[in-house]
Tab-separated table of C-alpha atoms in Angstrom:
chain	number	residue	atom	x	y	z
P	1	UNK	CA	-31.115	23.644	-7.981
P	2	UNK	CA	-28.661	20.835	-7.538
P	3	UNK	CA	-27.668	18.915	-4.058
P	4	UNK	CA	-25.239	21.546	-3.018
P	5	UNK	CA	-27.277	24.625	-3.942
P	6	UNK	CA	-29.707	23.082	-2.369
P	7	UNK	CA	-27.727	23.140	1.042
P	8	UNK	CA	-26.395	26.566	0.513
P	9	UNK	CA	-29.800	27.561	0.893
P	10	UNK	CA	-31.020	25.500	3.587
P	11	UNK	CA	-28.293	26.333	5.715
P	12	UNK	CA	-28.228	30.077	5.044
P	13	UNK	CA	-31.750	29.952	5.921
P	14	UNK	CA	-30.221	28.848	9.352
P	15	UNK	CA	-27.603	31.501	9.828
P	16	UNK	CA	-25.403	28.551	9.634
P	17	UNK	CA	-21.372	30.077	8.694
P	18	UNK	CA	-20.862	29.824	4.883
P	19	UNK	CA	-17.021	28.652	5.446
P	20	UNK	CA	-18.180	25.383	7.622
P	21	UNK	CA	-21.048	25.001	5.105
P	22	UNK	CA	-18.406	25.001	2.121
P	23	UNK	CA	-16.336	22.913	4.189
P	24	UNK	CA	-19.435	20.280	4.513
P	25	UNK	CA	-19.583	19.820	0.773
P	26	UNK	CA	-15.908	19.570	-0.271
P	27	UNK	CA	-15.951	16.572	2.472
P	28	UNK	CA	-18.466	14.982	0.456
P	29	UNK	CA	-17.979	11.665	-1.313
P	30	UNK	CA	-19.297	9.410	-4.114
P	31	UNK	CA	-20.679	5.876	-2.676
P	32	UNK	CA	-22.931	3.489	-4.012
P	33	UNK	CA	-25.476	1.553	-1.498
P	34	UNK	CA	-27.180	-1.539	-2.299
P	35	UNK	CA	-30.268	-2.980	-0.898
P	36	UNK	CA	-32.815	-6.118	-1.303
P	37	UNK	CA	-35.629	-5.772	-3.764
P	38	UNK	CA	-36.020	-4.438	-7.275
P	39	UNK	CA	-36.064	-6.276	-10.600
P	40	UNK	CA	-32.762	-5.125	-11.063
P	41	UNK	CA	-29.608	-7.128	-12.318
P	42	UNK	CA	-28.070	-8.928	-9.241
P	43	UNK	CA	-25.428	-6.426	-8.477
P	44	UNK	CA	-24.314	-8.486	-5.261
P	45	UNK	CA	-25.025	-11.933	-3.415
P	46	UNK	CA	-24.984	-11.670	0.464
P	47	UNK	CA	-25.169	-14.448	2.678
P	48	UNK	CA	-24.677	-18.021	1.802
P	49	UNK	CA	-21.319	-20.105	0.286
P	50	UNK	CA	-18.868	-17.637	-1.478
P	51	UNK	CA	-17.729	-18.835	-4.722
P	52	UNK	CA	-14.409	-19.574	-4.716
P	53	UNK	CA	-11.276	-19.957	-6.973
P	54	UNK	CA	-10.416	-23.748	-7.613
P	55	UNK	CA	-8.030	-24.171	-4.699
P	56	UNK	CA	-7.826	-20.490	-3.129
P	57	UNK	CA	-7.564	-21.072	0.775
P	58	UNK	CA	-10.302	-20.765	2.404
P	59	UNK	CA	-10.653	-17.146	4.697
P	60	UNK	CA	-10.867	-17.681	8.080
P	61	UNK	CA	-14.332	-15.471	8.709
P	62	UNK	CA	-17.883	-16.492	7.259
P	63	UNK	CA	-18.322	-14.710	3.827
P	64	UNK	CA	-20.641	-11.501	3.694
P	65	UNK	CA	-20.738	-10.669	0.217
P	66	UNK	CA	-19.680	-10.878	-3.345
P	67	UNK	CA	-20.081	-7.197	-5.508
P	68	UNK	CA	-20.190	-7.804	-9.401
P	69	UNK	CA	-17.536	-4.606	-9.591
P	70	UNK	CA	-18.880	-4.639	-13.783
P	71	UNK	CA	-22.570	-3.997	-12.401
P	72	UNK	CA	-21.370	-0.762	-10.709
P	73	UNK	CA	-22.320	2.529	-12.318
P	74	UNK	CA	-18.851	3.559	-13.470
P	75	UNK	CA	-16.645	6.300	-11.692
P	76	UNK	CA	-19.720	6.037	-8.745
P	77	UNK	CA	-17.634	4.764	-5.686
P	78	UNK	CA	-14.585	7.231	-6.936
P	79	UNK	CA	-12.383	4.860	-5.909
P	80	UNK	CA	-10.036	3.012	-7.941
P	81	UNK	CA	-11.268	-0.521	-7.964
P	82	UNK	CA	-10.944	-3.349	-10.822
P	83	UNK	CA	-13.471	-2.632	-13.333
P	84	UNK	CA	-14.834	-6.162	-13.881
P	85	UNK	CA	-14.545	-9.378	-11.355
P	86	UNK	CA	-16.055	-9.802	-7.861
P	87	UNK	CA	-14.819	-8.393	-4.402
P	88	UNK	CA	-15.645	-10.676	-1.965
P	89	UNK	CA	-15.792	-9.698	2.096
P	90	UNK	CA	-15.837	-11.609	4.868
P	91	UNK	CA	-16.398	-11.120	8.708
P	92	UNK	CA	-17.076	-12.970	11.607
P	93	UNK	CA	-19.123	-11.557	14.608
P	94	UNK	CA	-16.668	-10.592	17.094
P	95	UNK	CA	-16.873	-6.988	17.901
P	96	UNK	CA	-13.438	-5.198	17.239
P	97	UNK	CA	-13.979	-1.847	17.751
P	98	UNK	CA	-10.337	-0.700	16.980
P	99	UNK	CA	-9.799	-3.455	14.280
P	100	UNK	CA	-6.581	-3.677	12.774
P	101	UNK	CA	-5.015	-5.436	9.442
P	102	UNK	CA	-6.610	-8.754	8.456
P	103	UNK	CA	-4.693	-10.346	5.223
P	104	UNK	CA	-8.259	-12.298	4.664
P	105	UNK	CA	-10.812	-9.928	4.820
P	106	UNK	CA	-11.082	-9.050	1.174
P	107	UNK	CA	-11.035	-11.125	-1.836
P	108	UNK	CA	-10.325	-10.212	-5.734
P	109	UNK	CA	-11.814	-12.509	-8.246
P	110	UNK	CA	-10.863	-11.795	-11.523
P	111	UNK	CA	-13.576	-12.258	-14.067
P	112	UNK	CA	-13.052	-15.418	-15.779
P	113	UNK	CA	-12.031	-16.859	-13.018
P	114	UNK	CA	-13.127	-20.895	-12.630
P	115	UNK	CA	-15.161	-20.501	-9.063
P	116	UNK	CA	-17.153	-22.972	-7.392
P	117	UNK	CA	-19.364	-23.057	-4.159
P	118	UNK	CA	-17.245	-23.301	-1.359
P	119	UNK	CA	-18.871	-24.287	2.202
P	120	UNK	CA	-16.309	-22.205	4.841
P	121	UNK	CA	-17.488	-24.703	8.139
P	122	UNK	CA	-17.442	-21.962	10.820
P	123	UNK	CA	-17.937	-24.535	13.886
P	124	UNK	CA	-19.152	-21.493	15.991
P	125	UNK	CA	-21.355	-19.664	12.597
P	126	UNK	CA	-23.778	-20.867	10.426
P	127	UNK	CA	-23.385	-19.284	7.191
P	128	UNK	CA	-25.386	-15.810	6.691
P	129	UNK	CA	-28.486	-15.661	5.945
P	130	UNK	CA	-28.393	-15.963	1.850
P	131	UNK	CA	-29.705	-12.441	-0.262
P	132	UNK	CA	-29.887	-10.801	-3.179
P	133	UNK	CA	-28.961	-6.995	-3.454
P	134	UNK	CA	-30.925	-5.936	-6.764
P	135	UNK	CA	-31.415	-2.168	-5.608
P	136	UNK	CA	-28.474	0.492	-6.110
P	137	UNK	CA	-28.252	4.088	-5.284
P	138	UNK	CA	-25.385	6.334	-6.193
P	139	UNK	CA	-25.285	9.306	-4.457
P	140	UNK	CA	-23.034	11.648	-2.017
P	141	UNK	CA	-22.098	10.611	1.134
P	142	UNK	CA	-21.107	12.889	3.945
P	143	UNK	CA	-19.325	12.064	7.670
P	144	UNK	CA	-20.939	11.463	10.903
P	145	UNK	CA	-21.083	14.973	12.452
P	146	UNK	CA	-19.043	13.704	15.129
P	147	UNK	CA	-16.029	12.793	12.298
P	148	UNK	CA	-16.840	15.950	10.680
P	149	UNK	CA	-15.864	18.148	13.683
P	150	UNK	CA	-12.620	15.874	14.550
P	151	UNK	CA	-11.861	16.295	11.129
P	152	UNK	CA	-11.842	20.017	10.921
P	153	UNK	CA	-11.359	21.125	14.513
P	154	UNK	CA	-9.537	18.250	15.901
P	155	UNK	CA	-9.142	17.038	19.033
P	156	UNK	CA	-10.261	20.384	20.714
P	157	UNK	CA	-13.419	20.569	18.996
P	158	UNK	CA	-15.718	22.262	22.202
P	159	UNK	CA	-19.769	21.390	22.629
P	160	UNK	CA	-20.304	24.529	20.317
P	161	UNK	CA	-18.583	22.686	17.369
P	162	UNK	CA	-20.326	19.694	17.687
P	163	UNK	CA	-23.608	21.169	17.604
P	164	UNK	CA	-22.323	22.925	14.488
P	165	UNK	CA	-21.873	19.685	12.750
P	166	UNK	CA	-25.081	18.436	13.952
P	167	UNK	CA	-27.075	21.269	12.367
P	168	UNK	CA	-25.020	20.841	9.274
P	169	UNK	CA	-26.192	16.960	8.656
P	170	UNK	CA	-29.558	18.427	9.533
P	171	UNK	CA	-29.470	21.188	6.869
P	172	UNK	CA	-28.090	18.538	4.657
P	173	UNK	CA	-30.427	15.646	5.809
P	174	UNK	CA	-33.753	18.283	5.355
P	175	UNK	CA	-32.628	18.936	1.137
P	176	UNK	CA	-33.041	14.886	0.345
P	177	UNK	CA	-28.984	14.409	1.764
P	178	UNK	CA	-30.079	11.625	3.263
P	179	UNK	CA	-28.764	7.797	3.312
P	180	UNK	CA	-30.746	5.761	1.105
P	181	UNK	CA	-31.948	2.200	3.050
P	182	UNK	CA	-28.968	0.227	2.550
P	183	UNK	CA	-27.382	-3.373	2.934
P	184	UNK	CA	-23.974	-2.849	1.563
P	185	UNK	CA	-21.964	0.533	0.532
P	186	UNK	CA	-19.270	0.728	-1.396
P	187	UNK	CA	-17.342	4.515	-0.751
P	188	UNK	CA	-17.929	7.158	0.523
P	189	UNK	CA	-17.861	8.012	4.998
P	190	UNK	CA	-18.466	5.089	7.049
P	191	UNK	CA	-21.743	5.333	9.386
P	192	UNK	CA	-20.745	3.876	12.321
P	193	UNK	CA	-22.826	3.767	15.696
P	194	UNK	CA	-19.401	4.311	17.948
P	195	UNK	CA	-16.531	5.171	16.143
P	196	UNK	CA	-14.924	6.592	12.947
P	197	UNK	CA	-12.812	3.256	11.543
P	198	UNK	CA	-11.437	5.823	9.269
P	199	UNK	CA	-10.003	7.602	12.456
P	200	UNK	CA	-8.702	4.732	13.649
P	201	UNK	CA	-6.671	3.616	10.671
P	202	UNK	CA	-5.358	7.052	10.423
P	203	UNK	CA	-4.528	7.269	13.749
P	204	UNK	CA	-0.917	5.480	14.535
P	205	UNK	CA	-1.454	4.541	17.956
P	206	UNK	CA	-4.564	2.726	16.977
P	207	UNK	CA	-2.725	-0.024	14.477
P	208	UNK	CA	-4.921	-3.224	15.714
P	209	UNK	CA	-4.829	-6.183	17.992
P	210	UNK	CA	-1.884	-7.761	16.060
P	211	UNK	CA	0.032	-3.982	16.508
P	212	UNK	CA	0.926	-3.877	12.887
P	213	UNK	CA	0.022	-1.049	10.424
P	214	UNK	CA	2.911	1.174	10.825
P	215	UNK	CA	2.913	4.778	11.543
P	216	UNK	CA	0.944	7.422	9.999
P	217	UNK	CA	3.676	9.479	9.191
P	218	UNK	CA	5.423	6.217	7.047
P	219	UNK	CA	2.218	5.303	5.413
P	220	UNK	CA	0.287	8.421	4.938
P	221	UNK	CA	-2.336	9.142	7.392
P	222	UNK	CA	-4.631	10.864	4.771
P	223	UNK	CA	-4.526	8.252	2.369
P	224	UNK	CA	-7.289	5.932	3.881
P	225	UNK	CA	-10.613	5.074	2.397
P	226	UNK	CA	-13.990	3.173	3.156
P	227	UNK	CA	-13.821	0.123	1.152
P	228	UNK	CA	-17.103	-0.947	2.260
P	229	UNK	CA	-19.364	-1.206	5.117
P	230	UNK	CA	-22.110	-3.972	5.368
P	231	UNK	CA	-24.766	-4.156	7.948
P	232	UNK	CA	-25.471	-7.359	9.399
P	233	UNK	CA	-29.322	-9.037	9.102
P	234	UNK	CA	-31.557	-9.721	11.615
P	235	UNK	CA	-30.554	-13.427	11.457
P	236	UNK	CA	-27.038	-12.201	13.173
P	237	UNK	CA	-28.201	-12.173	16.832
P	238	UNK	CA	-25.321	-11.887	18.687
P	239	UNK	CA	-24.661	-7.868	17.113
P	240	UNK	CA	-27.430	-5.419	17.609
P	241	UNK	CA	-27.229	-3.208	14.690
P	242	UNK	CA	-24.448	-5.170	14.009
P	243	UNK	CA	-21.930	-3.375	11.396
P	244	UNK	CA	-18.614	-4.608	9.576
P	245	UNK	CA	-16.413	-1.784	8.249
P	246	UNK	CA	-13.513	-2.783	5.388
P	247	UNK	CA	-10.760	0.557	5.232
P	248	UNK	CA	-7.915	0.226	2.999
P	249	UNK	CA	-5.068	2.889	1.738
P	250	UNK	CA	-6.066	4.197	-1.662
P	251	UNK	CA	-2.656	3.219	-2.803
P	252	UNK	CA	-3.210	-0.521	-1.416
P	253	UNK	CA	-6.338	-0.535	-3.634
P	254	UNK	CA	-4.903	1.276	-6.847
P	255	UNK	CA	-2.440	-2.065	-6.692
P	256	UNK	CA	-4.586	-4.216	-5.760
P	257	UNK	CA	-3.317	-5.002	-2.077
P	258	UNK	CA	-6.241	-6.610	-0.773
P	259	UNK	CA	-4.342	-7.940	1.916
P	260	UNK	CA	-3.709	-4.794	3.930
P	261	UNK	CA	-7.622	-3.913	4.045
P	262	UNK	CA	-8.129	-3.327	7.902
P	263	UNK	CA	-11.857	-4.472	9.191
P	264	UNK	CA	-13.597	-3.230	11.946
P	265	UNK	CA	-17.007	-4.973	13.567
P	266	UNK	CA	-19.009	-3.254	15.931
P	267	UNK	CA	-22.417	-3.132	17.320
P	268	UNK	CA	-25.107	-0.048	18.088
């Protein structure tokens, strides 16, 4: 039986409801994670100098990673990036739980592009700790049970609910629905130890620091995506299970609006 069948079963098995357990897979999404190891082609470099294009500015954050987009399994993050080039990401270590729009989180290189190693002299950071992400898994990714229940019951989701969506990421967990170990992921639901960033860009009272981002009603609350979330090494000591989230409307990506990505950091 496939993934969802699989589920079905489990959860029946469980007297969970068949409507919420329908529900659970149509909220699924493609994402692709990346890890260290494998003999694998280098699918992305963490850590280190970013390459740069000859005379781009320099971001203002210390760079995470660089994804060869052309080394992705094709239609496996089902979102609409460039098919060829490198997306670069960068974050600092700052917790910003609510986040908010940050014109120099992302970076498009076109392939092609004349790049060079470009030292970013962070006074207060030392670059990251420099890795190779050879390993890639591309597989379904599901919410946090706590996003899950917002999602579908709102606000007034009770204790009752909750524990629903808890036994549904068990059922789910218990047929192999589990995350892969990861570095990097591209797609799919963010796994966040506090809060849904996806929420919070949806949300129009939660627009950032800098209070732009508009309302949700002007820029389509439903159109928001996990670009990518990256969790930070042991080498980053100020985060405990330190996380950096990138969310950006589908739209925004589709055009290639890099500069509206929103980035949340947080820590477990």
């Amino acid at each position: 039986m496939d993934g969802p069948s699989r589920f079905r079963a489990e959860a029946a098995s469980r007297g969970l409801p068949s409507e919420e357990v329908e529900e659970w897979i149509r909220t699924a999404l493609p994402a692709v994670y990346m890890a260290e190891g494998g003999d694998g082609p280098l699918v992305a470099r963490a850590g280190g100098d970013p390459l740069l294009p000859h005379g781009a500015p320099k971001p203002s954050d210390p760079f995470v990673a660089s994804v060869d987009l052309a080394a992705l399994p094709p239609g496996a993050t089902g979102l609409p990036l460039p098919a060829d080039g490198h997306l670069l990401f960068f974050a600092g270590t700052e917790v910003q739980g609510i986040g908010g729009q940050v014109p120099d989180a992302v970076m498009y290189v076109p392939a092609g592009t004349p790049s060079t190693p470009t030292p970013l002299e962070h006074a207060w950071r030392k670059p990251y700790q420099p890795r190779e992400l050879r390993t890639v898994w591309h597989q379904s990714s599901v919410p946090m049970p706590e996003s899950f229940a917002l999602g579908r019951w709102g606000d007034l989701a009770d204790d009752e609910q909750f524990e629903l969506a808890d036994e549904l990421d068990d059922a789910w967990s218990h047929v192999g629905g589990y995350r892969p170990p990861w570095a990097l992921q591209i797609g799919g639901h963010p796994v966040s130890p506090q809060n849904d960033p996806i929420h919070y860009a949806r949300d129009p009272g939660e627009a950032g620091p800098s209070g732009r981002g508009g309302s949700a009603e002007e820029e389509g609350a439903g159109d928001w995506v996990l670009l990518a979330t990256w969790k930070y090494g042991d080498d980053v000591t100020e985060l405990d299970s330190g996380v950096a989230h990138w969310v950006i409307r589908r739209r925004d990506l589709a055009d290639r609006r890099f500069d509206r990505v929103h980035r949340y950091i947080e820590m477990g």
